[in-house]
């Protein structure tokens, strides 16, 4: 066992060796001693190992978080003081910006440019919630008759966060910044496919002054460490980001001990493009919304709904764009990187094969860079269209760089198609006319709707979450402070 203050080397091209979990302020291995090999998606090579934490490790981490909550200074400290520590963490993240970016790019396979953007957002998470920590007052309630009643926002206690691999930095910040600002303590179960930056962030948190036991990070397989965390009776609140299927399992486990949950699940987000929209302005934004992180984002704009009269023009413009896109290794200057692993690559390629077999036309296809390793998990970007709305490609989340183009006749049909999947996470509406823009934005059942835009540089300030199968509860923005706390009402009878 070593102390977490001991620095671990940054990412580069050399193997990183072994990284440890952070439990109760210390770097530790799994109790059983088991390890997981981390593959770099760009070449399929093992470049690090992490502990394969299990039940016993989760027990220790939850016990540390429980102690830190029940006996430690964190929930008792003036909120402004918690804010100061989180602000210091934000500054430390900024100081270690390049190190964290390199780590994430290598771990996830995303381009270094994209990883740098994620780390900027991470720093912003801690900054935003640092400033909000002391601004979460309650209300007074007019009871009369000699009573005074008032409400307070109180932390839940121990928060368990189960996060995915697609943006470990953003996911760590999105969950821990508001949870810690409200005075909770935490155990994060980071994803087995990419989690090195989450471990590093927990070390930086200790350096910033977050007390030991307040932010613990356990690594391990979902069915082992994840299941143990969601079933743990000392976990008071769970935030889960991942697939709807695993979300169901986590909710069932949480229900057994009545822990409240936030679920951030998948999406099949539509971009609704009317004929009058500014095509030139839309092309880079709509393209980025499906290729960023190789399409492995929950809020990927994976359906492009186009008004029939503009179909030919829009197809030609996007075909030209997609035919010029190149995917390649994370450290090169490419449009996007590899997928996370061979399983995800195979899954996406099978979606593409089935769509072809079912006769859905391919409108464009980008390239894999010639210098990319054949052992990397690359999939070139592809556009299919017209995609039948009731087909697999029209309804299911692919989680890869695959855009489905679908024509619509009028506003009513656009809304029907947009709402015609089980999901409701994000949407974009593209038109110069304010009437349809707002009507469609109101009619689409989705947690966020952008008009002539998609994404807002991380959107830390903007409440985020799903309708329908995309989940429930909200993260980001001031609303996250509400979800990561609960209401206490104090009533005084003063006669
Ligand atoms: P996943 O559900 O397989 O894994 C997510 C996390 O859950 C990982 O940490 C994993 O170890 C853990 N897990 C797996 N099985 C578990 C179990 N039985 N009990 C407890 N934990 C378990 O998802 P994924 O493949 O990592 O990510 C892809 C999915 O996540 C997509 O559907 C995507 O849309 C969604 N996602 C959603 C958001 C959002 O904010 N809405 C963000 C990113 C990804």
XYZ file of C-alpha atoms and ligand atoms in Angstrom:
539
model
C 0.000 0.000 0.000
C 1.280 3.475 -0.868
C -0.142 6.860 -0.001
C -2.183 8.570 -2.669
C 0.040 11.629 -2.472
C 2.793 9.644 -4.238
C 2.663 10.661 -7.876
C 2.062 8.138 -10.631
C 3.651 8.723 -14.068
C 1.692 10.473 -16.835
C 0.540 8.788 -20.039
C 2.747 8.798 -23.098
C 3.641 5.870 -25.272
C 5.391 3.846 -22.571
C 3.432 1.227 -20.591
C 2.004 2.834 -17.452
C 2.341 -0.151 -15.180
C -0.174 -0.715 -12.441
C -2.629 1.888 -11.101
C -4.420 1.515 -7.780
C -7.847 2.313 -6.385
C -8.369 5.185 -3.942
C -10.083 4.068 -0.747
C -10.055 6.079 2.477
C -7.350 8.351 1.092
C -4.972 5.544 0.174
C -3.926 3.766 -2.986
C -4.936 0.149 -2.608
C -5.167 -3.040 -4.631
C -8.106 -5.412 -4.744
C -8.359 -7.513 -1.583
C -8.255 -10.634 -3.735
C -5.215 -9.298 -5.592
C -6.883 -9.680 -9.008
C -6.107 -7.267 -11.831
C -7.618 -6.151 -15.139
C -5.484 -5.406 -18.198
C -6.214 -2.077 -19.871
C -5.996 -2.090 -23.676
C -5.376 1.045 -25.689
C -8.182 1.135 -28.302
C -5.839 2.615 -30.927
C -3.644 -0.511 -31.102
C -5.222 -3.145 -28.846
C -2.039 -3.282 -26.715
C -2.077 -3.652 -22.929
C -0.659 -0.410 -21.502
C -1.706 -0.547 -17.833
C -3.362 -2.727 -15.241
C -5.955 -1.825 -12.621
C -7.311 -3.714 -9.610
C -10.284 -5.973 -10.181
C -12.171 -4.807 -7.111
C -15.026 -6.916 -5.761
C -17.440 -7.225 -2.864
C -14.793 -6.838 -0.158
C -13.307 -3.740 -1.760
C -16.721 -2.146 -2.135
C -17.394 -2.940 1.543
C -14.218 -1.105 2.539
C -14.933 1.885 0.306
C -18.530 2.240 1.512
C -17.391 1.894 5.139
C -14.834 4.675 4.563
C -17.467 6.898 2.957
C -19.921 6.125 5.796
C -17.346 7.071 8.439
C -16.430 10.229 6.563
C -20.100 11.168 6.423
C -21.119 10.189 9.962
C -18.027 11.400 11.801
C -15.884 13.456 9.423
C -15.712 17.180 8.786
C -17.029 17.218 5.214
C -20.810 17.427 5.747
C -20.328 19.651 8.827
C -17.976 22.150 7.273
C -19.398 25.551 6.232
C -20.543 25.152 2.611
C -18.282 28.032 1.562
C -15.307 26.035 2.838
C -16.338 22.987 0.796
C -16.614 25.378 -2.140
C -13.064 26.631 -1.590
C -11.716 23.065 -1.625
C -13.633 22.240 -4.817
C -12.302 25.456 -6.385
C -8.794 24.295 -5.533
C -9.592 20.951 -7.173
C -10.742 22.810 -10.283
C -7.400 24.663 -10.336
C -5.460 21.410 -9.848
C -7.327 19.825 -12.760
C -6.382 22.855 -14.883
C -2.769 22.489 -13.742
C -2.788 18.786 -14.733
C -4.788 19.407 -17.893
C -2.365 17.826 -20.333
C -1.592 14.835 -18.118
C -5.305 14.012 -17.662
C -5.997 14.562 -21.382
C -3.207 12.192 -22.428
C -4.428 9.610 -19.955
C -8.016 9.773 -21.198
C -7.085 9.786 -24.893
C -5.019 6.646 -24.474
C -7.541 4.928 -22.233
C -10.693 5.691 -24.278
C -9.127 5.962 -27.749
C -10.609 9.423 -28.258
C -8.542 12.051 -30.061
C -6.299 14.135 -27.857
C -8.241 17.232 -28.973
C -11.487 15.692 -27.750
C -9.866 14.545 -24.484
C -8.552 18.066 -23.875
C -12.084 19.396 -24.305
C -13.351 16.882 -21.728
C -10.734 17.923 -19.173
C -11.629 21.591 -19.637
C -15.228 20.630 -18.854
C -14.052 18.633 -15.821
C -12.325 21.693 -14.394
C -15.465 23.708 -15.073
C -17.613 21.166 -13.146
C -15.614 21.714 -9.975
C -15.576 25.485 -10.540
C -19.334 25.697 -11.129
C -20.330 23.605 -8.104
C -17.643 25.219 -5.924
C -19.427 28.522 -6.499
C -22.836 26.954 -5.877
C -21.970 25.136 -2.628
C -23.101 28.005 -0.373
C -26.110 29.104 -2.449
C -28.578 26.327 -1.783
C -30.901 27.792 0.804
C -34.393 26.471 1.500
C -37.754 28.205 1.944
C -40.032 29.392 4.712
C -43.608 28.136 4.733
C -46.438 30.381 5.959
C -48.282 28.216 8.506
C -49.434 30.895 10.969
C -51.130 29.912 14.230
C -47.896 30.282 16.184
C -45.793 28.074 13.903
C -42.695 28.854 11.868
C -41.714 26.290 9.238
C -38.663 26.202 7.014
C -36.882 23.817 4.667
C -33.211 22.911 4.298
C -31.343 20.994 1.610
C -29.519 18.126 3.326
C -27.034 15.669 1.792
C -28.274 12.106 1.195
C -25.255 10.609 2.964
C -23.191 8.085 0.990
C -23.634 8.433 -2.779
C -22.706 5.524 -5.048
C -21.849 6.519 -8.630
C -21.578 3.902 -11.364
C -20.127 5.522 -14.461
C -19.360 4.416 -18.046
C -16.137 4.440 -20.030
C -16.953 6.920 -22.753
C -15.881 10.091 -20.890
C -14.391 9.135 -17.535
C -13.260 12.698 -16.801
C -16.616 14.318 -17.550
C -18.549 11.561 -15.772
C -16.389 11.843 -12.658
C -16.880 15.612 -12.586
C -20.571 15.488 -13.411
C -21.347 13.198 -10.487
C -18.769 14.134 -7.855
C -18.815 17.938 -8.140
C -22.498 18.454 -7.185
C -22.554 15.471 -4.781
C -19.536 16.760 -2.853
C -20.725 20.378 -2.967
C -23.884 19.288 -1.119
C -21.856 17.556 1.618
C -22.282 13.919 0.549
C -19.447 11.424 0.599
C -18.986 9.072 -2.341
C -17.897 5.799 -3.827
C -17.396 5.886 -7.586
C -17.371 2.556 -9.428
C -15.422 3.511 -12.521
C -15.830 1.526 -15.753
C -13.489 -1.396 -16.312
C -12.768 -0.312 -19.910
C -11.520 3.202 -19.098
C -11.026 4.664 -15.638
C -7.438 5.868 -15.255
C -8.373 9.543 -15.195
C -11.010 8.898 -12.497
C -8.280 7.420 -10.280
C -6.049 10.413 -10.919
C -8.865 12.866 -10.160
C -9.408 11.197 -6.767
C -5.699 11.743 -5.997
C -5.975 15.400 -6.989
C -9.041 15.735 -4.753
C -6.944 14.610 -1.775
C -4.276 17.120 -2.751
C -6.942 19.843 -2.901
C -7.980 19.083 0.686
C -10.959 16.757 0.231
C -10.648 14.644 3.419
C -9.783 10.920 3.139
C -12.855 8.734 2.736
C -14.960 11.476 1.113
C -14.192 10.509 -2.502
C -13.348 6.826 -3.022
C -12.843 5.259 -6.450
C -13.180 1.494 -6.896
C -12.334 -0.212 -10.179
C -13.673 -3.566 -11.299
C -16.137 -5.480 -13.419
C -19.759 -4.295 -13.471
C -21.296 -7.608 -12.385
C -18.893 -7.723 -9.421
C -17.967 -4.285 -8.051
C -20.916 -2.471 -9.696
C -23.484 -4.970 -8.475
C -21.959 -4.913 -4.967
C -22.200 -1.123 -4.840
C -25.792 -0.909 -6.067
C -26.885 -3.578 -3.561
C -25.012 -2.096 -0.588
C -27.390 -1.164 2.233
C -25.202 1.682 3.436
C -25.435 3.500 0.111
C -28.136 6.158 0.432
C -28.355 7.386 -3.164
C -27.178 5.995 -6.493
C -26.388 7.766 -9.707
C -25.979 5.452 -12.667
C -24.846 6.346 -16.176
C -24.818 3.539 -18.696
C -27.059 1.250 -20.680
C -30.807 0.958 -20.030
C -30.413 -2.801 -19.410
C -27.876 -2.374 -16.612
C -29.861 0.629 -15.354
C -32.781 -1.730 -14.734
C -30.563 -4.072 -12.695
C -29.177 -1.199 -10.645
C -32.659 0.185 -9.935
C -33.881 -3.238 -8.809
C -30.903 -3.623 -6.472
C -31.418 -0.094 -5.120
C -35.122 -0.781 -4.565
C -34.240 -3.614 -2.156
C -32.742 -1.076 0.235
C -34.870 1.914 -0.830
C -32.030 4.021 -2.173
C -33.171 6.789 -4.511
C -31.589 6.779 -7.974
C -30.750 9.007 -10.894
C -30.588 7.157 -14.195
C -28.694 8.639 -17.157
C -29.209 6.112 -19.942
C -29.027 5.954 -23.713
C -30.480 7.934 -26.592
C -31.465 8.063 -30.263
C -31.389 11.816 -30.523
C -32.920 13.482 -33.605
C -31.653 16.498 -35.529
C -34.713 17.985 -37.265
C -33.641 19.910 -40.349
C -36.201 22.160 -42.096
C -35.663 23.283 -45.685
C -35.070 26.939 -44.718
C -32.244 26.140 -42.265
C -28.669 27.345 -42.731
C -27.029 24.225 -44.170
C -23.477 25.584 -44.073
C -23.752 26.391 -40.372
C -25.430 23.068 -39.586
C -22.973 20.702 -41.316
C -20.068 20.888 -38.825
C -22.367 20.834 -35.796
C -24.522 17.907 -36.955
C -21.416 15.999 -38.096
C -19.657 16.539 -34.793
C -22.743 15.427 -32.856
C -22.463 11.924 -34.335
C -18.704 11.472 -34.689
C -17.458 12.972 -31.430
C -16.053 10.162 -29.283
C -16.666 7.864 -32.304
C -20.413 8.156 -31.777
C -20.065 6.716 -28.286
C -21.972 9.458 -26.521
C -25.396 9.006 -25.000
C -26.535 12.242 -26.608
C -25.140 11.469 -30.090
C -27.302 13.089 -32.780
C -27.780 9.761 -34.519
C -30.896 10.552 -36.585
C -30.979 13.372 -39.143
C -34.599 14.115 -40.068
C -34.734 16.207 -43.261
C -37.683 18.054 -44.825
C -38.375 16.302 -48.132
C -37.949 19.402 -50.330
C -34.337 19.794 -49.086
C -33.465 16.068 -49.108
C -31.237 15.988 -52.213
C -29.246 19.075 -51.213
C -28.774 17.944 -47.627
C -27.783 14.404 -48.647
C -25.216 15.775 -51.122
C -23.716 18.124 -48.518
C -23.433 15.487 -45.778
C -22.190 12.841 -48.188
C -19.346 15.157 -49.224
C -18.534 15.837 -45.587
C -18.645 12.185 -44.423
C -16.673 10.914 -47.422
C -13.851 13.229 -46.294
C -13.789 12.106 -42.642
C -10.914 10.008 -41.337
C -10.710 8.012 -38.125
C -7.298 7.207 -36.654
C -5.183 6.795 -33.510
C -5.807 9.094 -30.546
C -2.466 10.891 -30.841
C -2.895 11.855 -34.512
C -4.783 14.751 -36.095
C -7.920 12.824 -37.099
C -11.630 13.557 -37.033
C -12.214 10.924 -34.354
C -10.608 7.887 -32.777
C -11.189 4.189 -32.247
C -14.120 2.559 -30.478
C -13.548 1.418 -26.923
C -12.968 -2.317 -27.475
C -13.363 -5.228 -29.865
C -16.817 -6.024 -28.482
C -18.155 -2.545 -29.194
C -16.467 -2.525 -32.622
C -18.100 -5.857 -33.471
C -21.473 -4.630 -32.221
C -21.354 -1.505 -34.426
C -20.115 -3.435 -37.474
C -23.004 -5.889 -37.062
C -25.514 -2.987 -37.022
C -23.960 -1.805 -40.299
C -24.033 -5.289 -41.844
C -27.689 -5.857 -40.883
C -28.699 -2.480 -42.331
C -26.931 -3.357 -45.593
C -28.536 -6.811 -45.675
C -31.926 -5.180 -45.177
C -31.291 -3.027 -48.249
C -30.927 0.361 -46.558
C -28.778 2.456 -48.917
C -25.377 3.774 -47.806
C -25.116 7.469 -48.683
C -21.510 8.031 -47.627
C -18.629 6.361 -45.878
C -15.420 7.861 -44.458
C -12.041 6.189 -44.061
C -9.715 4.598 -41.573
C -6.305 6.319 -41.661
C -3.732 4.148 -43.490
C -1.330 4.505 -40.542
C -3.923 3.162 -38.073
C -2.991 -0.168 -36.519
C -5.085 -3.066 -37.892
C -5.330 -4.197 -34.254
C -7.099 -0.923 -33.275
C -10.878 -0.872 -32.862
C -11.720 1.459 -35.740
C -15.019 1.859 -37.577
C -15.296 4.433 -40.388
C -18.218 6.876 -40.242
C -21.199 5.962 -42.366
C -24.521 7.522 -43.388
C -27.534 5.411 -44.239
C -30.688 6.793 -45.838
C -33.566 6.888 -46.290
C -33.768 4.815 -43.094
C -37.221 3.308 -42.379
C -38.458 4.681 -39.056
C -39.495 1.237 -37.845
C -36.143 -0.404 -38.688
C -33.474 -1.317 -36.151
C -31.312 1.560 -37.403
C -34.222 3.972 -37.092
C -34.971 3.042 -33.486
C -32.015 1.437 -31.678
C -28.965 3.117 -30.165
C -25.858 2.066 -32.145
C -23.238 3.888 -30.002
C -20.974 4.268 -33.027
C -20.330 6.721 -35.914
C -23.493 5.807 -37.842
C -25.930 8.514 -38.982
C -29.470 7.574 -40.066
C -31.072 10.065 -42.490
C -34.865 10.076 -42.565
C -37.104 12.318 -44.720
C -40.246 14.066 -43.378
C -43.128 15.857 -45.153
C -44.145 18.484 -42.622
C -43.806 19.658 -39.031
C -46.339 17.166 -37.672
C -44.553 14.237 -39.260
C -41.172 15.508 -38.020
C -42.481 15.548 -34.449
C -44.014 12.093 -34.842
C -40.741 10.613 -36.111
C -38.640 12.462 -33.507
C -40.812 11.023 -30.725
C -41.066 7.607 -32.367
C -38.364 5.824 -30.377
C -38.215 4.653 -26.766
C -35.616 7.337 -25.996
C -35.756 11.057 -25.234
C -32.383 12.533 -24.305
C -31.384 15.307 -26.733
C -32.724 16.929 -29.911
C -31.764 19.643 -32.383
C -34.150 21.789 -34.440
C -32.744 23.576 -37.464
C -34.812 26.391 -39.029
C -34.712 30.183 -39.413
C -38.411 30.422 -38.527
C -39.058 30.975 -34.821
C -42.600 29.537 -34.926
C -41.802 25.969 -35.957
C -38.553 26.089 -33.976
C -40.374 26.669 -30.699
C -43.398 24.503 -31.518
C -41.155 21.545 -32.321
C -38.913 22.205 -29.307
C -41.966 22.057 -27.037
C -43.452 18.987 -28.743
C -40.317 16.822 -28.708
C -40.184 14.647 -25.595
C -36.552 15.073 -24.736
C -34.482 16.320 -21.793
C -32.649 18.943 -23.858
C -33.608 20.599 -27.148
C -31.222 22.856 -29.042
C -32.382 25.289 -31.721
C -29.807 25.867 -34.489
C -27.178 24.253 -32.275
C -26.361 20.942 -30.631
C -24.236 20.791 -27.506
C -22.913 23.820 -25.666
C -19.262 23.189 -24.844
C -20.021 20.629 -22.151
C -23.153 22.362 -20.919
C -22.193 22.194 -17.254
C -24.790 24.886 -16.474
C -27.633 23.111 -18.310
C -29.868 20.547 -16.577
C -29.411 17.227 -18.357
C -31.275 13.930 -18.307
C -33.826 11.831 -20.060
C -37.462 11.327 -20.819
C -38.726 7.755 -21.316
C -36.045 5.033 -21.569
C -33.282 7.690 -21.514
C -33.635 7.864 -17.749
C -34.867 10.042 -14.935
C -33.460 12.571 -12.525
C -31.295 15.468 -13.647
C -27.578 16.103 -13.495
C -25.672 19.275 -14.444
C -26.803 22.816 -13.726
C -28.222 23.915 -10.402
C -30.808 21.132 -10.642
C -28.130 18.567 -9.850
C -27.801 20.139 -6.400
C -31.438 19.261 -5.858
C -31.008 15.642 -6.975
C -27.882 15.184 -4.863
C -29.680 16.342 -1.710
C -32.975 15.897 0.049
C -35.389 18.238 1.840
C -35.632 18.548 5.595
C -38.492 20.601 7.035
C -38.171 22.069 10.526
C -41.371 23.257 12.214
C -41.293 25.403 15.360
C -44.273 25.897 17.621
C -43.533 29.231 19.311
C -47.087 30.021 20.286
P -22.933 -0.372 -19.163
O -24.314 -0.211 -18.664
O -22.495 -1.680 -19.653
O -21.859 0.034 -18.042
C -21.958 1.231 -17.297
C -21.369 0.991 -15.921
O -22.168 0.014 -15.261
C -19.941 0.456 -15.915
O -19.216 1.011 -14.843
C -20.137 -1.040 -15.669
O -19.046 -1.639 -15.031
C -21.347 -1.022 -14.742
N -22.110 -2.275 -14.711
C -22.207 -3.229 -15.669
N -22.977 -4.251 -15.232
C -23.388 -3.931 -13.983
C -24.217 -4.574 -13.025
N -24.770 -5.759 -13.256
N -24.442 -3.931 -11.847
C -23.909 -2.725 -11.597
N -23.092 -2.078 -12.460
C -22.838 -2.674 -13.643
O -22.833 0.762 -20.251
P -21.596 1.085 -21.156
O -21.467 0.072 -22.235
O -20.430 1.310 -20.257
O -22.040 2.502 -21.775
C -22.875 2.570 -22.875
C -24.266 3.019 -22.516
O -24.233 4.103 -21.594
C -25.035 3.531 -23.694
O -26.356 3.050 -23.682
C -25.029 5.044 -23.492
O -26.039 5.729 -24.137
C -25.072 5.156 -22.022
N -24.542 6.448 -21.566
C -25.415 7.373 -21.070
C -24.978 8.616 -20.683
C -25.942 9.653 -20.144
O -25.509 10.605 -19.537
N -27.223 9.526 -20.352
C -23.622 8.927 -20.777
C -22.747 7.953 -21.276
C -23.224 6.713 -21.668
